[in-house]
JSON list of C-alpha atoms in Angstrom, two decimals:
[
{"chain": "E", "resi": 1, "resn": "UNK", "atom": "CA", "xyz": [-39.04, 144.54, -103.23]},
{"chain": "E", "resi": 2, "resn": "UNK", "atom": "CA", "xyz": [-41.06, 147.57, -102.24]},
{"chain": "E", "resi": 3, "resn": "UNK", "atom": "CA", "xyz": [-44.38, 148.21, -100.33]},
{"chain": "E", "resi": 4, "resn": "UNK", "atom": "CA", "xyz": [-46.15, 150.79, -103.07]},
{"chain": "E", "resi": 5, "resn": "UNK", "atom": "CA", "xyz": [-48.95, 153.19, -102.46]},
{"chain": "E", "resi": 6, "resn": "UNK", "atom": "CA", "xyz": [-51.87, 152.72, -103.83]},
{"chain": "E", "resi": 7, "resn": "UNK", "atom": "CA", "xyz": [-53.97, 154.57, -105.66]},
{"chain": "E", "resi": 8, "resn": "UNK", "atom": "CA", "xyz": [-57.81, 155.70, -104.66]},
{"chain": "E", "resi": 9, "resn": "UNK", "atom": "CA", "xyz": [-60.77, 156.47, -106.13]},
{"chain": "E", "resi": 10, "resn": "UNK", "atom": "CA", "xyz": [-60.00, 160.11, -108.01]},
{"chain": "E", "resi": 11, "resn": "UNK", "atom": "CA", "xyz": [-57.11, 159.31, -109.49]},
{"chain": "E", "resi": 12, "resn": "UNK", "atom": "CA", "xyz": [-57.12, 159.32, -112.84]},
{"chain": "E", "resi": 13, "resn": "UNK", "atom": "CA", "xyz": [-54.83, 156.10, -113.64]},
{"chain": "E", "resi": 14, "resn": "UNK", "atom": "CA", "xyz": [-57.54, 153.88, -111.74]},
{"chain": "E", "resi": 15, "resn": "UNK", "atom": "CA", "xyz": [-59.81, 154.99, -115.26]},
{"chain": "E", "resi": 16, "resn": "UNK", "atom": "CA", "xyz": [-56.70, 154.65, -117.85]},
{"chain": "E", "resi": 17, "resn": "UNK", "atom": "CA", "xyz": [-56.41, 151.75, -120.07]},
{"chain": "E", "resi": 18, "resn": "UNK", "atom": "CA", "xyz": [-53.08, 149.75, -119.52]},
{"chain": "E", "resi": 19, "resn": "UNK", "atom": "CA", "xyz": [-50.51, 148.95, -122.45]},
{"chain": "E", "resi": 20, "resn": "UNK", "atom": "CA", "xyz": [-49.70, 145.53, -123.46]},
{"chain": "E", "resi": 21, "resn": "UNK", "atom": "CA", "xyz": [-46.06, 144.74, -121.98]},
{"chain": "E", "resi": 22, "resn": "UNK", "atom": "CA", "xyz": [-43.95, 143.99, -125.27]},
{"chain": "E", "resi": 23, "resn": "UNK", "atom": "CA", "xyz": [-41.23, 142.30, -123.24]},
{"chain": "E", "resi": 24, "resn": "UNK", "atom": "CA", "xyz": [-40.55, 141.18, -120.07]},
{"chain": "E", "resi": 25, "resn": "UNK", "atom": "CA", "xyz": [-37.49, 143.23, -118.11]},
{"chain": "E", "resi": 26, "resn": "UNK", "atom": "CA", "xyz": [-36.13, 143.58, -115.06]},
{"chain": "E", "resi": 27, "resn": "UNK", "atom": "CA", "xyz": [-38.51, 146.21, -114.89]},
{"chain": "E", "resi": 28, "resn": "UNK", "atom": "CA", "xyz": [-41.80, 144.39, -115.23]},
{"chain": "E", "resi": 29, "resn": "UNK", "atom": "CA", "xyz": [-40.29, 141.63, -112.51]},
{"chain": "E", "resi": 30, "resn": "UNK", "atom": "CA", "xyz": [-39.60, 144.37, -110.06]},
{"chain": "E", "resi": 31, "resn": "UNK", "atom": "CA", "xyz": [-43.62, 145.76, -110.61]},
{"chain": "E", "resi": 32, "resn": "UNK", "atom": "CA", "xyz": [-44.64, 142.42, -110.44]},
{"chain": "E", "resi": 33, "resn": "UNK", "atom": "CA", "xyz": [-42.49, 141.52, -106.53]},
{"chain": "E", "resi": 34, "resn": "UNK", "atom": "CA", "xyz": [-43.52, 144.86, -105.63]},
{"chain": "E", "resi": 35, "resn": "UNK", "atom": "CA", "xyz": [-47.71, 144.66, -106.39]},
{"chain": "E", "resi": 36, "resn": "UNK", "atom": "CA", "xyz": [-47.28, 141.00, -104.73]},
{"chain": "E", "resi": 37, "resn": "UNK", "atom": "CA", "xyz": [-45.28, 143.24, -101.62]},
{"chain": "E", "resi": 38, "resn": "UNK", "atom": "CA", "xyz": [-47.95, 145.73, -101.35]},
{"chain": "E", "resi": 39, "resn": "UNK", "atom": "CA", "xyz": [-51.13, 143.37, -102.01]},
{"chain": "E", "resi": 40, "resn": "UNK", "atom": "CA", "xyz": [-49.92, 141.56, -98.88]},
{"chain": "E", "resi": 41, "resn": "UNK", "atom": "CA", "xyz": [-49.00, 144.36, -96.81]},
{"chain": "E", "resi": 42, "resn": "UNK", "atom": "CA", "xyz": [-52.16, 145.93, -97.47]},
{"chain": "E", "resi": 43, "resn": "UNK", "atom": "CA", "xyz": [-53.65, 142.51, -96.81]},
{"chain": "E", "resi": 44, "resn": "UNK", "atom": "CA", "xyz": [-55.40, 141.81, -100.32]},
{"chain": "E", "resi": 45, "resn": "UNK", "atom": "CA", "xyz": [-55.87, 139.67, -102.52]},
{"chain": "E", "resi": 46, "resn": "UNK", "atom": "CA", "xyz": [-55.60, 140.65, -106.10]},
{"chain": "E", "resi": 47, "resn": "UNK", "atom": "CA", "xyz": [-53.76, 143.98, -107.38]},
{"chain": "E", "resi": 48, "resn": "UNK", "atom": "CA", "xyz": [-53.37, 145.68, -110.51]},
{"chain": "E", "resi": 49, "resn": "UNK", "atom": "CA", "xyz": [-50.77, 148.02, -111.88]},
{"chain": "E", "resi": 50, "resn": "UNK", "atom": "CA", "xyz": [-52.65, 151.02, -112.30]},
{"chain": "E", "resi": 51, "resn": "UNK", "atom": "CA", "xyz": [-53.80, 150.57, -108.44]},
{"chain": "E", "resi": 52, "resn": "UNK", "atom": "CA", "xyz": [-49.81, 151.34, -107.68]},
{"chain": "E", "resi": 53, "resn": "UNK", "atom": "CA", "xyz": [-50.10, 154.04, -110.81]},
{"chain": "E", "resi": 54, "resn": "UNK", "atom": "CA", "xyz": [-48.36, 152.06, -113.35]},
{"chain": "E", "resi": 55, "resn": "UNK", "atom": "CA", "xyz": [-49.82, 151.75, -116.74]},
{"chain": "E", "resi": 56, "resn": "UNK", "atom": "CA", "xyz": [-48.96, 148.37, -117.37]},
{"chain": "E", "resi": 57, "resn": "UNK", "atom": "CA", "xyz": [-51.17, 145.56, -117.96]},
{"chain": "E", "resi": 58, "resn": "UNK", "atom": "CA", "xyz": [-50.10, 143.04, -115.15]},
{"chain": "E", "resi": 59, "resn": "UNK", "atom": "CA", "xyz": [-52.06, 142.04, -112.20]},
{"chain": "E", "resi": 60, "resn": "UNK", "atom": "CA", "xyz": [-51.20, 139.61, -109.17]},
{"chain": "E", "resi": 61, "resn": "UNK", "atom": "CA", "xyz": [-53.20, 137.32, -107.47]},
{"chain": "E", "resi": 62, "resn": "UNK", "atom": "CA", "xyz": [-53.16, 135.24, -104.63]},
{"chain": "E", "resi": 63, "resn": "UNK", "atom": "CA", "xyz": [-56.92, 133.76, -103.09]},
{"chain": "E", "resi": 64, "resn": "UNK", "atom": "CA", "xyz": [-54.49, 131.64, -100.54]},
{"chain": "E", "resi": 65, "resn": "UNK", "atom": "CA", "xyz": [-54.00, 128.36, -102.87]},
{"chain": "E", "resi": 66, "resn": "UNK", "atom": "CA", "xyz": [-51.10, 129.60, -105.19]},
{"chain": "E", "resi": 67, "resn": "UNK", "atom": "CA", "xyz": [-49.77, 133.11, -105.97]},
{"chain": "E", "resi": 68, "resn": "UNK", "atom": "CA", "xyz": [-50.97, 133.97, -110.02]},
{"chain": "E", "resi": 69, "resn": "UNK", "atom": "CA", "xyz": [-49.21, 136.34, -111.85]},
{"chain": "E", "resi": 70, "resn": "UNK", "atom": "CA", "xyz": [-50.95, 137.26, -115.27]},
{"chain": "E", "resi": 71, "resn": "UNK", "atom": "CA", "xyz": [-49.40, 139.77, -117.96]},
{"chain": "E", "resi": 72, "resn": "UNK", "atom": "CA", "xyz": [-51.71, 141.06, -120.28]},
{"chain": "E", "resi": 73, "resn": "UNK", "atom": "CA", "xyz": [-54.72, 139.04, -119.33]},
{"chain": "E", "resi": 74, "resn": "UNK", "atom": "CA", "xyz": [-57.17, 138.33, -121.67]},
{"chain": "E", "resi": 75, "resn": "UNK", "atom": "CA", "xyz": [-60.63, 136.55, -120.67]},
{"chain": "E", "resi": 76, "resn": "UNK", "atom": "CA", "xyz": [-61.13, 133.86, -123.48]},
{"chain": "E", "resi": 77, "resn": "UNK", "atom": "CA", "xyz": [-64.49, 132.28, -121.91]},
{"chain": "E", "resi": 78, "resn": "UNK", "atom": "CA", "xyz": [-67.14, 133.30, -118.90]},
{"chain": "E", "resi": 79, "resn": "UNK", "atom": "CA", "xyz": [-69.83, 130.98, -117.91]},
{"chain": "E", "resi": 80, "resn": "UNK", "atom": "CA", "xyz": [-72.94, 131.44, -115.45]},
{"chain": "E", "resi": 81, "resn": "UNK", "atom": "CA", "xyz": [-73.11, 134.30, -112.89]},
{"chain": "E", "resi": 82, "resn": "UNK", "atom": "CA", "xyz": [-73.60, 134.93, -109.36]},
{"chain": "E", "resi": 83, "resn": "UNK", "atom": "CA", "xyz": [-73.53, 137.73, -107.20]},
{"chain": "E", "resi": 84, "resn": "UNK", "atom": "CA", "xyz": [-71.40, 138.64, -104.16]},
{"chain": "E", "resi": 85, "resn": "UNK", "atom": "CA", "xyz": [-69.89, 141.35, -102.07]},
{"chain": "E", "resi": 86, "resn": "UNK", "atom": "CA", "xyz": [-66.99, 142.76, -103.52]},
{"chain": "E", "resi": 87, "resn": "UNK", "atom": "CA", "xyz": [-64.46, 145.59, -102.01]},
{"chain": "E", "resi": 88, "resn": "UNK", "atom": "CA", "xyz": [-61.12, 146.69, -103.22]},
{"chain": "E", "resi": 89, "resn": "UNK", "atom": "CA", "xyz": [-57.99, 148.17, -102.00]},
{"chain": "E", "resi": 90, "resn": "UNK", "atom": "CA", "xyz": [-58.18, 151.29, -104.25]},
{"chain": "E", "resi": 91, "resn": "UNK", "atom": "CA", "xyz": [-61.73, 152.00, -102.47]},
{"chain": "E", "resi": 92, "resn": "UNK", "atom": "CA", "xyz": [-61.44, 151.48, -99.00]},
{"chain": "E", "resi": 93, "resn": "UNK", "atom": "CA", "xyz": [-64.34, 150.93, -97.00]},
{"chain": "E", "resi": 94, "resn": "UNK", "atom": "CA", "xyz": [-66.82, 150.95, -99.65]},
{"chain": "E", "resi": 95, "resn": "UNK", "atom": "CA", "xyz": [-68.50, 147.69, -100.49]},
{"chain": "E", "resi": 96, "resn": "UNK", "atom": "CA", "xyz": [-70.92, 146.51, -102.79]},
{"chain": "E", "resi": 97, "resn": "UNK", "atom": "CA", "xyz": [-72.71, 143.35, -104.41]},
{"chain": "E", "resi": 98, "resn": "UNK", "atom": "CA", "xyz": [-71.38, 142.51, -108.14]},
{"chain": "E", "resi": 99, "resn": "UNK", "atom": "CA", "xyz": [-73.02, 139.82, -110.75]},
{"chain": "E", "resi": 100, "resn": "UNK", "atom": "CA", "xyz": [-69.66, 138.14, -112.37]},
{"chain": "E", "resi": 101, "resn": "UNK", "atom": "CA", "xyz": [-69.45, 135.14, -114.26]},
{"chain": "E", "resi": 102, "resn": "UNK", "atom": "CA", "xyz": [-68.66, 132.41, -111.83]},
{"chain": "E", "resi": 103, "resn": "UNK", "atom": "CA", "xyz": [-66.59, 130.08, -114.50]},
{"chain": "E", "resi": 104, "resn": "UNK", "atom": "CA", "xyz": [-63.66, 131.59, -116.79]},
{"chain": "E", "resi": 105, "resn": "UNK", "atom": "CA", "xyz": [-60.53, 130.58, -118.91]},
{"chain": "E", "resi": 106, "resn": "UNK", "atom": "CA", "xyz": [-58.19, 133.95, -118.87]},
{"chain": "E", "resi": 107, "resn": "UNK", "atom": "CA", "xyz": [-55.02, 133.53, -120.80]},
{"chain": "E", "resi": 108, "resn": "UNK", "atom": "CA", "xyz": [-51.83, 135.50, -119.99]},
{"chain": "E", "resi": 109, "resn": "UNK", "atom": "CA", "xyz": [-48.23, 135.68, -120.04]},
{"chain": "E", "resi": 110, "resn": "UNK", "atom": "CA", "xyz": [-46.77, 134.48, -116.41]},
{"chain": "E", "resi": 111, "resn": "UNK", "atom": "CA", "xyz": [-43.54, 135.73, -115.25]},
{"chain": "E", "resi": 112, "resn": "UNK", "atom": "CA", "xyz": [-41.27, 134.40, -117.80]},
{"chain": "E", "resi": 113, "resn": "UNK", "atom": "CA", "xyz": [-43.12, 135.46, -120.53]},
{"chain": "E", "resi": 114, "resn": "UNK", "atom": "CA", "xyz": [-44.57, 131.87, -121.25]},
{"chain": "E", "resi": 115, "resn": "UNK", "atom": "CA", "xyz": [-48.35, 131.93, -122.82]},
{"chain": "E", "resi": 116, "resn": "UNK", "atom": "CA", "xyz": [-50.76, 130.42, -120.22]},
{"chain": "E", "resi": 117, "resn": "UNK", "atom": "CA", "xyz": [-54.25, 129.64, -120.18]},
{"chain": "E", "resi": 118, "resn": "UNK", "atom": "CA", "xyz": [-55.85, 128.65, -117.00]},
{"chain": "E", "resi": 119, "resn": "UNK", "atom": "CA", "xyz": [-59.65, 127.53, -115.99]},
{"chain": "E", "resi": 120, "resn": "UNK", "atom": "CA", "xyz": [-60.58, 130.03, -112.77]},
{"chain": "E", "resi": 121, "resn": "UNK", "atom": "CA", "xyz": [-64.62, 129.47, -111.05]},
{"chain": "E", "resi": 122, "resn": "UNK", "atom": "CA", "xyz": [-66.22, 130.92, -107.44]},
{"chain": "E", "resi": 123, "resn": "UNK", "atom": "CA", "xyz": [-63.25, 133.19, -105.80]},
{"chain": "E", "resi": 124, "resn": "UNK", "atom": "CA", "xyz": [-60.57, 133.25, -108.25]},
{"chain": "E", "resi": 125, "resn": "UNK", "atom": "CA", "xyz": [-62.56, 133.52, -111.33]},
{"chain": "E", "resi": 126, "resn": "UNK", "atom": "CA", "xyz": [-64.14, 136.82, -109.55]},
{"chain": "E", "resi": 127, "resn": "UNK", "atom": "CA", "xyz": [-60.94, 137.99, -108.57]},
{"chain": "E", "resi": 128, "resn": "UNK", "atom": "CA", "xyz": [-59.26, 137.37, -111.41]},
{"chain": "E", "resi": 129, "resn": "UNK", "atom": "CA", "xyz": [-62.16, 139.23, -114.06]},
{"chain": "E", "resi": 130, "resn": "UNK", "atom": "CA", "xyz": [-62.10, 141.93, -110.72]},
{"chain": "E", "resi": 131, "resn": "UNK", "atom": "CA", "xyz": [-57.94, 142.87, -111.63]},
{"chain": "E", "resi": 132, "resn": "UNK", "atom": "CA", "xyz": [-58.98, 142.98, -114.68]},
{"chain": "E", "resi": 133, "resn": "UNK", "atom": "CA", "xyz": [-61.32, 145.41, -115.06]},
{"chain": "E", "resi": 134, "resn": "UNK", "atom": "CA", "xyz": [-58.63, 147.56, -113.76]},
{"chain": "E", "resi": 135, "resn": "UNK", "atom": "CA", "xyz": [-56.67, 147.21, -116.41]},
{"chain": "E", "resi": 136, "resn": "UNK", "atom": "CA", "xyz": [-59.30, 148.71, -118.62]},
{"chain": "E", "resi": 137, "resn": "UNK", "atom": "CA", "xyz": [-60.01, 151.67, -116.59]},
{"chain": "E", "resi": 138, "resn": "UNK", "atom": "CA", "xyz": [-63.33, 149.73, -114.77]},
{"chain": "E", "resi": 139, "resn": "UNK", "atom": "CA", "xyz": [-63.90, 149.69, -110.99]},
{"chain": "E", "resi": 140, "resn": "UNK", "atom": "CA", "xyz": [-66.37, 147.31, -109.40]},
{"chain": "E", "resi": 141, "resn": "UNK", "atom": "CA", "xyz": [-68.77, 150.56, -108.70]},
{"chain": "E", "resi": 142, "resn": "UNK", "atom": "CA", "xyz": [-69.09, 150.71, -112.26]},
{"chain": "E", "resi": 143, "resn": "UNK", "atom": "CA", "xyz": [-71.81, 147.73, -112.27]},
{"chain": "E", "resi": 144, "resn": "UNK", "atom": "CA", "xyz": [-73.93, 148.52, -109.14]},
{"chain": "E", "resi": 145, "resn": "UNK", "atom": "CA", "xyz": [-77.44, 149.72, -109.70]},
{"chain": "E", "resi": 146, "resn": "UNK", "atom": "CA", "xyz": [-77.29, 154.18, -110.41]},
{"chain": "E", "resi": 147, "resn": "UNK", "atom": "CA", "xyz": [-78.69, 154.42, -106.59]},
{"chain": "E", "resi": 148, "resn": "UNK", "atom": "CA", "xyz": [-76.12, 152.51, -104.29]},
{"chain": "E", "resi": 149, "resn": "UNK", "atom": "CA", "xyz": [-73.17, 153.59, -106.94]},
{"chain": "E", "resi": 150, "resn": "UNK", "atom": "CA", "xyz": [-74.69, 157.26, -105.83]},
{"chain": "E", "resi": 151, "resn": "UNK", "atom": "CA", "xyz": [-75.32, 155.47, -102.05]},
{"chain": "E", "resi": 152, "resn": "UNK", "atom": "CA", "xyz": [-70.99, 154.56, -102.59]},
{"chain": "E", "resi": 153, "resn": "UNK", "atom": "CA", "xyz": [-70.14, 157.77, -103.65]},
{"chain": "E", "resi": 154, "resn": "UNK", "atom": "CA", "xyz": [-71.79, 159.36, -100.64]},
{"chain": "E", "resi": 155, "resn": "UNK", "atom": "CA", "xyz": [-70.23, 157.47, -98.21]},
{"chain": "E", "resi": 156, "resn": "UNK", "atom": "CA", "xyz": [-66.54, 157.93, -100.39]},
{"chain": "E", "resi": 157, "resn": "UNK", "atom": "CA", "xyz": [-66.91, 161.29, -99.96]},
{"chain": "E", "resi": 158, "resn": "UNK", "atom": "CA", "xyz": [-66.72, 161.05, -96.37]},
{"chain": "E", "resi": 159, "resn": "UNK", "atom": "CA", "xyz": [-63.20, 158.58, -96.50]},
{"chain": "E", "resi": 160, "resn": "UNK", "atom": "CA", "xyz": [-61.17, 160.55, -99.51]},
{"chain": "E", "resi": 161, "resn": "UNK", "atom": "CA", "xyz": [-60.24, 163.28, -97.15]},
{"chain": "E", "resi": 162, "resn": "UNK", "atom": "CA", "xyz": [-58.06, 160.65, -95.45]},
{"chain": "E", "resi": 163, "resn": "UNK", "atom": "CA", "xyz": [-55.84, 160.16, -98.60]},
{"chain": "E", "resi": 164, "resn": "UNK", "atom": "CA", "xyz": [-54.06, 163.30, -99.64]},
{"chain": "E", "resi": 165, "resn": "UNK", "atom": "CA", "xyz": [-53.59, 163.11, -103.26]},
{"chain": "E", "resi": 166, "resn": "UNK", "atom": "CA", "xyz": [-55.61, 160.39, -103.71]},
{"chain": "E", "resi": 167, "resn": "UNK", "atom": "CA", "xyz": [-52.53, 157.95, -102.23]},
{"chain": "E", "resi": 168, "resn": "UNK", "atom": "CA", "xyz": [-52.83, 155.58, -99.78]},
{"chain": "E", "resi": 169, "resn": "UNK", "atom": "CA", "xyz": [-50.08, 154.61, -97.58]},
{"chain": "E", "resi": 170, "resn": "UNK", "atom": "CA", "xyz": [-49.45, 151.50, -96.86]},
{"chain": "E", "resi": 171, "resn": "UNK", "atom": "CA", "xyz": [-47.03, 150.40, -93.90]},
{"chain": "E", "resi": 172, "resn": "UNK", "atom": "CA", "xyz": [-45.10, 147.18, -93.54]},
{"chain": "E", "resi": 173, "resn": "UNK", "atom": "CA", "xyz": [-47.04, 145.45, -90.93]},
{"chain": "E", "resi": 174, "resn": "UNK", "atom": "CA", "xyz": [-49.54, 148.42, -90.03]},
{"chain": "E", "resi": 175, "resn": "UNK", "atom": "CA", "xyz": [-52.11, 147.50, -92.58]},
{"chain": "E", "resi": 176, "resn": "UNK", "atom": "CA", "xyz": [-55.72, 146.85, -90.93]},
{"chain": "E", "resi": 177, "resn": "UNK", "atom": "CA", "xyz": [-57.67, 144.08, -91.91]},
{"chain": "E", "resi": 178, "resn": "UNK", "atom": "CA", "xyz": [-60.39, 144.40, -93.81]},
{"chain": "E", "resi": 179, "resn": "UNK", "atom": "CA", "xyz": [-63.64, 144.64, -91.47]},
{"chain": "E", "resi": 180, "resn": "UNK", "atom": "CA", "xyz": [-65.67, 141.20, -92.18]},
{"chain": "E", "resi": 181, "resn": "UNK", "atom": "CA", "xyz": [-69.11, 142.66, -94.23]},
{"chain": "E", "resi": 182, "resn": "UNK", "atom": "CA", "xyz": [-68.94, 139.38, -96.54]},
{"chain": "E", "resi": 183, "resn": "UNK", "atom": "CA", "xyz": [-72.40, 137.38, -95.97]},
{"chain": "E", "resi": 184, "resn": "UNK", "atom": "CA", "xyz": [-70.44, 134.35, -97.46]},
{"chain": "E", "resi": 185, "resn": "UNK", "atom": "CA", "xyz": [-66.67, 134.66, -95.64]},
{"chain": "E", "resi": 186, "resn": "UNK", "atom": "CA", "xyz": [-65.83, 136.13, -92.55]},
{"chain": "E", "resi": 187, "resn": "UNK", "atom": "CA", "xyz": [-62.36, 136.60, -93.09]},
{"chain": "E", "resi": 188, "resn": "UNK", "atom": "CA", "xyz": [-62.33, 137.57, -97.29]},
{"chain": "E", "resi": 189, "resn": "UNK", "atom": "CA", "xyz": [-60.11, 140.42, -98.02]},
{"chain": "E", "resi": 190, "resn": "UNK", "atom": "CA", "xyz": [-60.26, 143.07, -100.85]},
{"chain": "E", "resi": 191, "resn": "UNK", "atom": "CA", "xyz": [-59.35, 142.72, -103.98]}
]
């Protein structure tokens, strides 16, 4: 396993669609050890391959209770909506409120290849529909109102000049945690 960087805001993968995975390799279990390697190093909790610059369309997840892998997710159902603060790795620093459905049913392929369908609300369903949108090129800026994604954009230009090349490098055991902004968890890291 390998600690990737990950891509920021400017890059053009973060705004690529992903390609279906016809088969599962070697290959795609390596991506998927090494996005679950980086998420945690970088102290997440949801990554995508485009976010490591891989095209893709696999996504980890792990909101504490059990780590989720899903290849080429598909969101079947989405129920009710709520909104909440929402950050993400690719965008350090930069938060913002988000209305998402608070109830889906995503299906997938998991690790083996084996068709899954699973029932997601509150935290997972959010971080869940949050990977992926970055499978189809979307970022969580993409649905604030036109004046804080300007406010966002602002305040990006002022962290991009710490990533060179739009890469962020993440250390084994060096990564900060992400500073508490949530109103409704103290401790809630990106996504």
């Amino acid at each position: 396993m390998a600690i990737l960087d990950i891509r920021v805001l400017g890059d053009p993968v973060l705004r690529e669609q992903t390609q279906p995975v016809p088969s599962i390799t070697e290959e795609i279990h390596r991506l998927v050890d090494d996005l679950f390697e980086t998420m945690y190093a970088a102290k997440g909790i949801g990554l995508a391959a485009p976010q490591v610059g891989r095209r893709e369309r696999v996504a980890v997840v792990d909101i504490g209770e059990q780590p989720l892998i899903f290849i080429n997710p598909e969101i079947l159902t989405r129920e009710s909506s709520a909104r909440d603060e929402e950050g993400c790795l690719s965008i350090p620093e930069i938060y913002g409120d988000v209305d998402r459905p608070t109830d889906i049913v995503v299906r997938a392929l998991d690790r083996d290849g084996h068709p899954f369908e699973l029932e997601a609300s509150g935290l997972l369903a959010r971080c869940i529909q949050h990977e992926v949108d970055h499978l189809d090129g979307k970022l969580f800026i993409d649905y604030l109102s036109l004046l804080k994604r300007r406010a966002a954009a602002r305040k990006w230009e002022g962290e991009v000049e710490k990533y060179p090349n739009f890469i962020r490098k993440i250390e084994p055991g060096q990564a900060a945690p992400r500073k508490s902004r949530s109103r409704t968890s103290a401790h809630e890291p990106e996504l």
